[in-house]
PDB file of C-alpha atoms in Angstrom:
ATOM      1  CA  UNK A   1     -41.182 -52.998  56.293  1.00  0.00           C
ATOM      2  CA  UNK A   2     -44.212 -51.402  57.902  1.00  0.00           C
ATOM      3  CA  UNK A   3     -46.320 -49.078  55.790  1.00  0.00           C
ATOM      4  CA  UNK A   4     -46.916 -45.634  57.336  1.00  0.00           C
ATOM      5  CA  UNK A   5     -50.599 -44.818  57.701  1.00  0.00           C
ATOM      6  CA  UNK A   6     -52.384 -41.712  58.845  1.00  0.00           C
ATOM      7  CA  UNK A   7     -55.430 -42.218  61.032  1.00  0.00           C
ATOM      8  CA  UNK A   8     -58.740 -40.641  60.014  1.00  0.00           C
ATOM      9  CA  UNK A   9     -58.528 -38.294  63.013  1.00  0.00           C
ATOM     10  CA  UNK A  10     -55.087 -37.089  61.949  1.00  0.00           C
ATOM     11  CA  UNK A  11     -56.275 -36.631  58.359  1.00  0.00           C
ATOM     12  CA  UNK A  12     -59.124 -34.426  59.592  1.00  0.00           C
ATOM     13  CA  UNK A  13     -56.753 -32.403  61.793  1.00  0.00           C
ATOM     14  CA  UNK A  14     -54.313 -31.995  58.904  1.00  0.00           C
ATOM     15  CA  UNK A  15     -57.106 -30.883  56.569  1.00  0.00           C
ATOM     16  CA  UNK A  16     -58.370 -28.351  59.128  1.00  0.00           C
ATOM     17  CA  UNK A  17     -54.869 -26.922  59.631  1.00  0.00           C
ATOM     18  CA  UNK A  18     -54.395 -26.516  55.875  1.00  0.00           C
ATOM     19  CA  UNK A  19     -57.838 -24.898  55.507  1.00  0.00           C
ATOM     20  CA  UNK A  20     -57.159 -22.487  58.369  1.00  0.00           C
ATOM     21  CA  UNK A  21     -53.764 -21.645  56.913  1.00  0.00           C
ATOM     22  CA  UNK A  22     -55.296 -20.882  53.537  1.00  0.00           C
ATOM     23  CA  UNK A  23     -58.017 -18.747  55.119  1.00  0.00           C
ATOM     24  CA  UNK A  24     -55.482 -16.743  57.098  1.00  0.00           C
ATOM     25  CA  UNK A  25     -53.626 -15.921  53.864  1.00  0.00           C
ATOM     26  CA  UNK A  26     -56.746 -14.227  52.493  1.00  0.00           C
ATOM     27  CA  UNK A  27     -55.763 -10.708  53.478  1.00  0.00           C
ATOM     28  CA  UNK A  28     -57.853  -9.193  50.723  1.00  0.00           C
ATOM     29  CA  UNK A  29     -61.147  -9.942  52.442  1.00  0.00           C
ATOM     30  CA  UNK A  30     -62.428  -6.828  54.184  1.00  0.00           C
ATOM     31  CA  UNK A  31     -65.844  -8.247  55.134  1.00  0.00           C
ATOM     32  CA  UNK A  32     -67.392 -11.704  54.874  1.00  0.00           C
ATOM     33  CA  UNK A  33     -70.642 -12.526  56.622  1.00  0.00           C
ATOM     34  CA  UNK A  34     -73.669 -14.806  56.178  1.00  0.00           C
ATOM     35  CA  UNK A  35     -77.231 -14.294  57.353  1.00  0.00           C
ATOM     36  CA  UNK A  36     -79.456 -17.296  58.066  1.00  0.00           C
ATOM     37  CA  UNK A  37     -82.706 -17.744  56.133  1.00  0.00           C
ATOM     38  CA  UNK A  38     -85.780 -19.133  57.913  1.00  0.00           C
ATOM     39  CA  UNK A  39     -85.944 -22.947  57.926  1.00  0.00           C
ATOM     40  CA  UNK A  40     -89.271 -22.998  56.068  1.00  0.00           C
ATOM     41  CA  UNK A  41     -87.779 -20.946  53.211  1.00  0.00           C
ATOM     42  CA  UNK A  42     -86.855 -17.469  52.040  1.00  0.00           C
ATOM     43  CA  UNK A  43     -90.036 -15.413  51.856  1.00  0.00           C
ATOM     44  CA  UNK A  44     -90.470 -12.839  49.128  1.00  0.00           C
ATOM     45  CA  UNK A  45     -91.070 -10.164  51.775  1.00  0.00           C
ATOM     46  CA  UNK A  46     -87.896 -11.053  53.743  1.00  0.00           C
ATOM     47  CA  UNK A  47     -85.026  -8.727  52.883  1.00  0.00           C
ATOM     48  CA  UNK A  48     -81.595  -9.898  53.982  1.00  0.00           C
ATOM     49  CA  UNK A  49     -79.477  -6.956  55.185  1.00  0.00           C
ATOM     50  CA  UNK A  50     -75.764  -6.392  55.745  1.00  0.00           C
ATOM     51  CA  UNK A  51     -73.981  -3.326  57.125  1.00  0.00           C
ATOM     52  CA  UNK A  52     -70.299  -3.062  56.187  1.00  0.00           C
ATOM     53  CA  UNK A  53     -67.904  -0.486  57.506  1.00  0.00           C
ATOM     54  CA  UNK A  54     -66.649   1.978  58.195  1.00  0.00           C
ATOM     55  CA  UNK A  55     -64.204   1.427  55.338  1.00  0.00           C
ATOM     56  CA  UNK A  56     -60.547   1.994  56.274  1.00  0.00           C
ATOM     57  CA  UNK A  57     -59.098   2.708  52.815  1.00  0.00           C
ATOM     58  CA  UNK A  58     -60.427   4.559  49.745  1.00  0.00           C
ATOM     59  CA  UNK A  59     -60.514   2.385  46.621  1.00  0.00           C
ATOM     60  CA  UNK A  60     -62.391   0.037  44.322  1.00  0.00           C
ATOM     61  CA  UNK A  61     -63.734  -3.023  46.133  1.00  0.00           C
ATOM     62  CA  UNK A  62     -64.869  -6.346  44.716  1.00  0.00           C
ATOM     63  CA  UNK A  63     -68.201  -7.574  45.991  1.00  0.00           C
ATOM     64  CA  UNK A  64     -69.532 -11.129  45.903  1.00  0.00           C
ATOM     65  CA  UNK A  65     -72.995 -12.411  46.788  1.00  0.00           C
ATOM     66  CA  UNK A  66     -72.968 -15.979  48.131  1.00  0.00           C
ATOM     67  CA  UNK A  67     -75.713 -18.562  48.600  1.00  0.00           C
ATOM     68  CA  UNK A  68     -75.687 -21.744  50.658  1.00  0.00           C
ATOM     69  CA  UNK A  69     -78.315 -24.187  49.417  1.00  0.00           C
ATOM     70  CA  UNK A  70     -79.376 -27.758  50.017  1.00  0.00           C
ATOM     71  CA  UNK A  71     -81.026 -30.327  47.781  1.00  0.00           C
ATOM     72  CA  UNK A  72     -84.515 -28.860  48.310  1.00  0.00           C
ATOM     73  CA  UNK A  73     -84.065 -25.784  46.102  1.00  0.00           C
ATOM     74  CA  UNK A  74     -86.638 -26.360  43.298  1.00  0.00           C
ATOM     75  CA  UNK A  75     -85.220 -24.156  40.495  1.00  0.00           C
ATOM     76  CA  UNK A  76     -82.092 -23.899  38.348  1.00  0.00           C
ATOM     77  CA  UNK A  77     -81.494 -20.338  39.507  1.00  0.00           C
ATOM     78  CA  UNK A  78     -82.765 -17.426  41.503  1.00  0.00           C
ATOM     79  CA  UNK A  79     -83.515 -13.901  40.356  1.00  0.00           C
ATOM     80  CA  UNK A  80     -82.416 -11.404  43.007  1.00  0.00           C
ATOM     81  CA  UNK A  81     -82.238  -7.663  43.523  1.00  0.00           C
ATOM     82  CA  UNK A  82     -79.378  -6.059  45.422  1.00  0.00           C
ATOM     83  CA  UNK A  83     -79.827  -2.534  46.779  1.00  0.00           C
ATOM     84  CA  UNK A  84     -76.817  -0.705  48.198  1.00  0.00           C
ATOM     85  CA  UNK A  85     -76.542   2.577  50.044  1.00  0.00           C
ATOM     86  CA  UNK A  86     -73.184   4.225  50.638  1.00  0.00           C
ATOM     87  CA  UNK A  87     -73.389   6.322  53.796  1.00  0.00           C
ATOM     88  CA  UNK A  88     -72.866   9.139  54.682  1.00  0.00           C
ATOM     89  CA  UNK A  89     -72.680  10.200  51.007  1.00  0.00           C
ATOM     90  CA  UNK A  90     -76.209   8.915  50.324  1.00  0.00           C
ATOM     91  CA  UNK A  91     -75.310   7.152  47.069  1.00  0.00           C
ATOM     92  CA  UNK A  92     -77.889   4.484  46.200  1.00  0.00           C
ATOM     93  CA  UNK A  93     -77.228   1.634  43.756  1.00  0.00           C
ATOM     94  CA  UNK A  94     -79.625  -1.081  42.623  1.00  0.00           C
ATOM     95  CA  UNK A  95     -79.269  -3.990  40.251  1.00  0.00           C
ATOM     96  CA  UNK A  96     -80.987  -7.255  39.516  1.00  0.00           C
ATOM     97  CA  UNK A  97     -79.260 -10.475  38.614  1.00  0.00           C
ATOM     98  CA  UNK A  98     -80.043 -14.089  37.779  1.00  0.00           C
ATOM     99  CA  UNK A  99     -77.899 -16.453  39.852  1.00  0.00           C
ATOM    100  CA  UNK A 100     -77.700 -19.947  38.367  1.00  0.00           C
ATOM    101  CA  UNK A 101     -77.428 -22.413  41.237  1.00  0.00           C
ATOM    102  CA  UNK A 102     -77.862 -25.638  39.258  1.00  0.00           C
ATOM    103  CA  UNK A 103     -76.833 -27.095  35.909  1.00  0.00           C
ATOM    104  CA  UNK A 104     -79.417 -27.985  33.256  1.00  0.00           C
ATOM    105  CA  UNK A 105     -79.283 -31.633  34.406  1.00  0.00           C
ATOM    106  CA  UNK A 106     -80.262 -30.615  37.961  1.00  0.00           C
ATOM    107  CA  UNK A 107     -76.808 -31.073  39.511  1.00  0.00           C
ATOM    108  CA  UNK A 108     -75.475 -28.420  41.857  1.00  0.00           C
ATOM    109  CA  UNK A 109     -73.078 -25.793  40.475  1.00  0.00           C
ATOM    110  CA  UNK A 110     -71.747 -24.843  43.900  1.00  0.00           C
ATOM    111  CA  UNK A 111     -69.144 -26.640  45.949  1.00  0.00           C
ATOM    112  CA  UNK A 112     -70.048 -28.850  48.888  1.00  0.00           C
ATOM    113  CA  UNK A 113     -71.593 -32.152  49.893  1.00  0.00           C
ATOM    114  CA  UNK A 114     -74.941 -31.695  51.648  1.00  0.00           C
ATOM    115  CA  UNK A 115     -74.912 -27.887  51.531  1.00  0.00           C
ATOM    116  CA  UNK A 116     -73.614 -26.141  48.449  1.00  0.00           C
ATOM    117  CA  UNK A 117     -71.911 -22.766  48.421  1.00  0.00           C
ATOM    118  CA  UNK A 118     -72.238 -20.664  45.276  1.00  0.00           C
ATOM    119  CA  UNK A 119     -70.528 -17.280  44.777  1.00  0.00           C
ATOM    120  CA  UNK A 120     -71.812 -14.618  42.348  1.00  0.00           C
ATOM    121  CA  UNK A 121     -69.649 -11.568  41.657  1.00  0.00           C
ATOM    122  CA  UNK A 122     -71.394  -8.212  41.776  1.00  0.00           C
ATOM    123  CA  UNK A 123     -70.097  -5.014  40.190  1.00  0.00           C
ATOM    124  CA  UNK A 124     -67.017  -3.437  41.746  1.00  0.00           C
ATOM    125  CA  UNK A 125     -67.860  -0.542  44.015  1.00  0.00           C
ATOM    126  CA  UNK A 126     -65.982   2.699  44.743  1.00  0.00           C
ATOM    127  CA  UNK A 127     -65.772   3.400  48.478  1.00  0.00           C
ATOM    128  CA  UNK A 128     -64.062   6.165  50.386  1.00  0.00           C
ATOM    129  CA  UNK A 129     -62.399   5.994  53.766  1.00  0.00           C
ATOM    130  CA  UNK A 130     -65.091   6.217  56.444  1.00  0.00           C
ATOM    131  CA  UNK A 131     -67.945   5.040  54.176  1.00  0.00           C
ATOM    132  CA  UNK A 132     -70.440   2.486  55.448  1.00  0.00           C
ATOM    133  CA  UNK A 133     -72.029   0.190  52.872  1.00  0.00           C
ATOM    134  CA  UNK A 134     -75.572  -1.031  53.570  1.00  0.00           C
ATOM    135  CA  UNK A 135     -76.595  -3.962  51.361  1.00  0.00           C
ATOM    136  CA  UNK A 136     -80.138  -5.358  51.045  1.00  0.00           C
ATOM    137  CA  UNK A 137     -80.900  -8.550  49.104  1.00  0.00           C
ATOM    138  CA  UNK A 138     -84.324  -9.909  48.175  1.00  0.00           C
ATOM    139  CA  UNK A 139     -85.626 -12.393  45.615  1.00  0.00           C
ATOM    140  CA  UNK A 140     -87.881 -11.674  42.642  1.00  0.00           C
ATOM    141  CA  UNK A 141     -89.249 -15.161  42.066  1.00  0.00           C
ATOM    142  CA  UNK A 142     -92.927 -15.902  41.405  1.00  0.00           C
ATOM    143  CA  UNK A 143     -93.040 -18.324  44.312  1.00  0.00           C
ATOM    144  CA  UNK A 144     -93.636 -16.549  47.632  1.00  0.00           C
ATOM    145  CA  UNK A 145     -91.456 -18.880  49.717  1.00  0.00           C
ATOM    146  CA  UNK A 146     -88.252 -20.440  48.355  1.00  0.00           C
ATOM    147  CA  UNK A 147     -87.171 -23.638  50.133  1.00  0.00           C
ATOM    148  CA  UNK A 148     -83.604 -24.882  50.027  1.00  0.00           C
ATOM    149  CA  UNK A 149     -81.696 -21.653  50.696  1.00  0.00           C
ATOM    150  CA  UNK A 150     -80.099 -21.758  54.136  1.00  0.00           C
ATOM    151  CA  UNK A 151     -77.798 -18.709  54.115  1.00  0.00           C
ATOM    152  CA  UNK A 152     -77.035 -15.607  52.086  1.00  0.00           C
ATOM    153  CA  UNK A 153     -73.645 -13.969  52.363  1.00  0.00           C
ATOM    154  CA  UNK A 154     -71.680 -10.946  51.225  1.00  0.00           C
ATOM    155  CA  UNK A 155     -67.914 -10.793  50.707  1.00  0.00           C
ATOM    156  CA  UNK A 156     -66.119  -7.484  50.175  1.00  0.00           C
ATOM    157  CA  UNK A 157     -62.577  -7.809  48.880  1.00  0.00           C
ATOM    158  CA  UNK A 158     -59.803  -5.278  49.392  1.00  0.00           C
ATOM    159  CA  UNK A 159     -59.224  -2.040  47.562  1.00  0.00           C
ATOM    160  CA  UNK A 160     -57.414  -2.091  44.219  1.00  0.00           C
TER     161      UNK A 160
END
């Protein structure tokens, strides 16, 4: 009796179909976008900005900050500040947060192989229909340029 085998190509295609199917089931995501950070590193003066909206439904939204890093990031975590402006109402929010990207032993906390993705929930935010959310992210580290961060992303999850 011949043993059924799946070729590597077919395994990759099957994996991609499953991943796409799972992503398409994520109906809660209202916005999900990454911005690239300069190859030489994230400079202290570089603010990463996102503009989300207009919002279609009034409600409480979950917000997640995401980092993609590689093995060159020299610290266990990164201290960031997130500033948000809800337009046209002019509401301004600001908070700082420590995002732990690595374990105490230096291993990555995020998921991945050569690049690691790490999500960090932010506070829920109340948005009204028609609002636009402007998000600015910058780091508060002593080092002027942070190597090892390739992308910074924001995910906004549906109203609840």
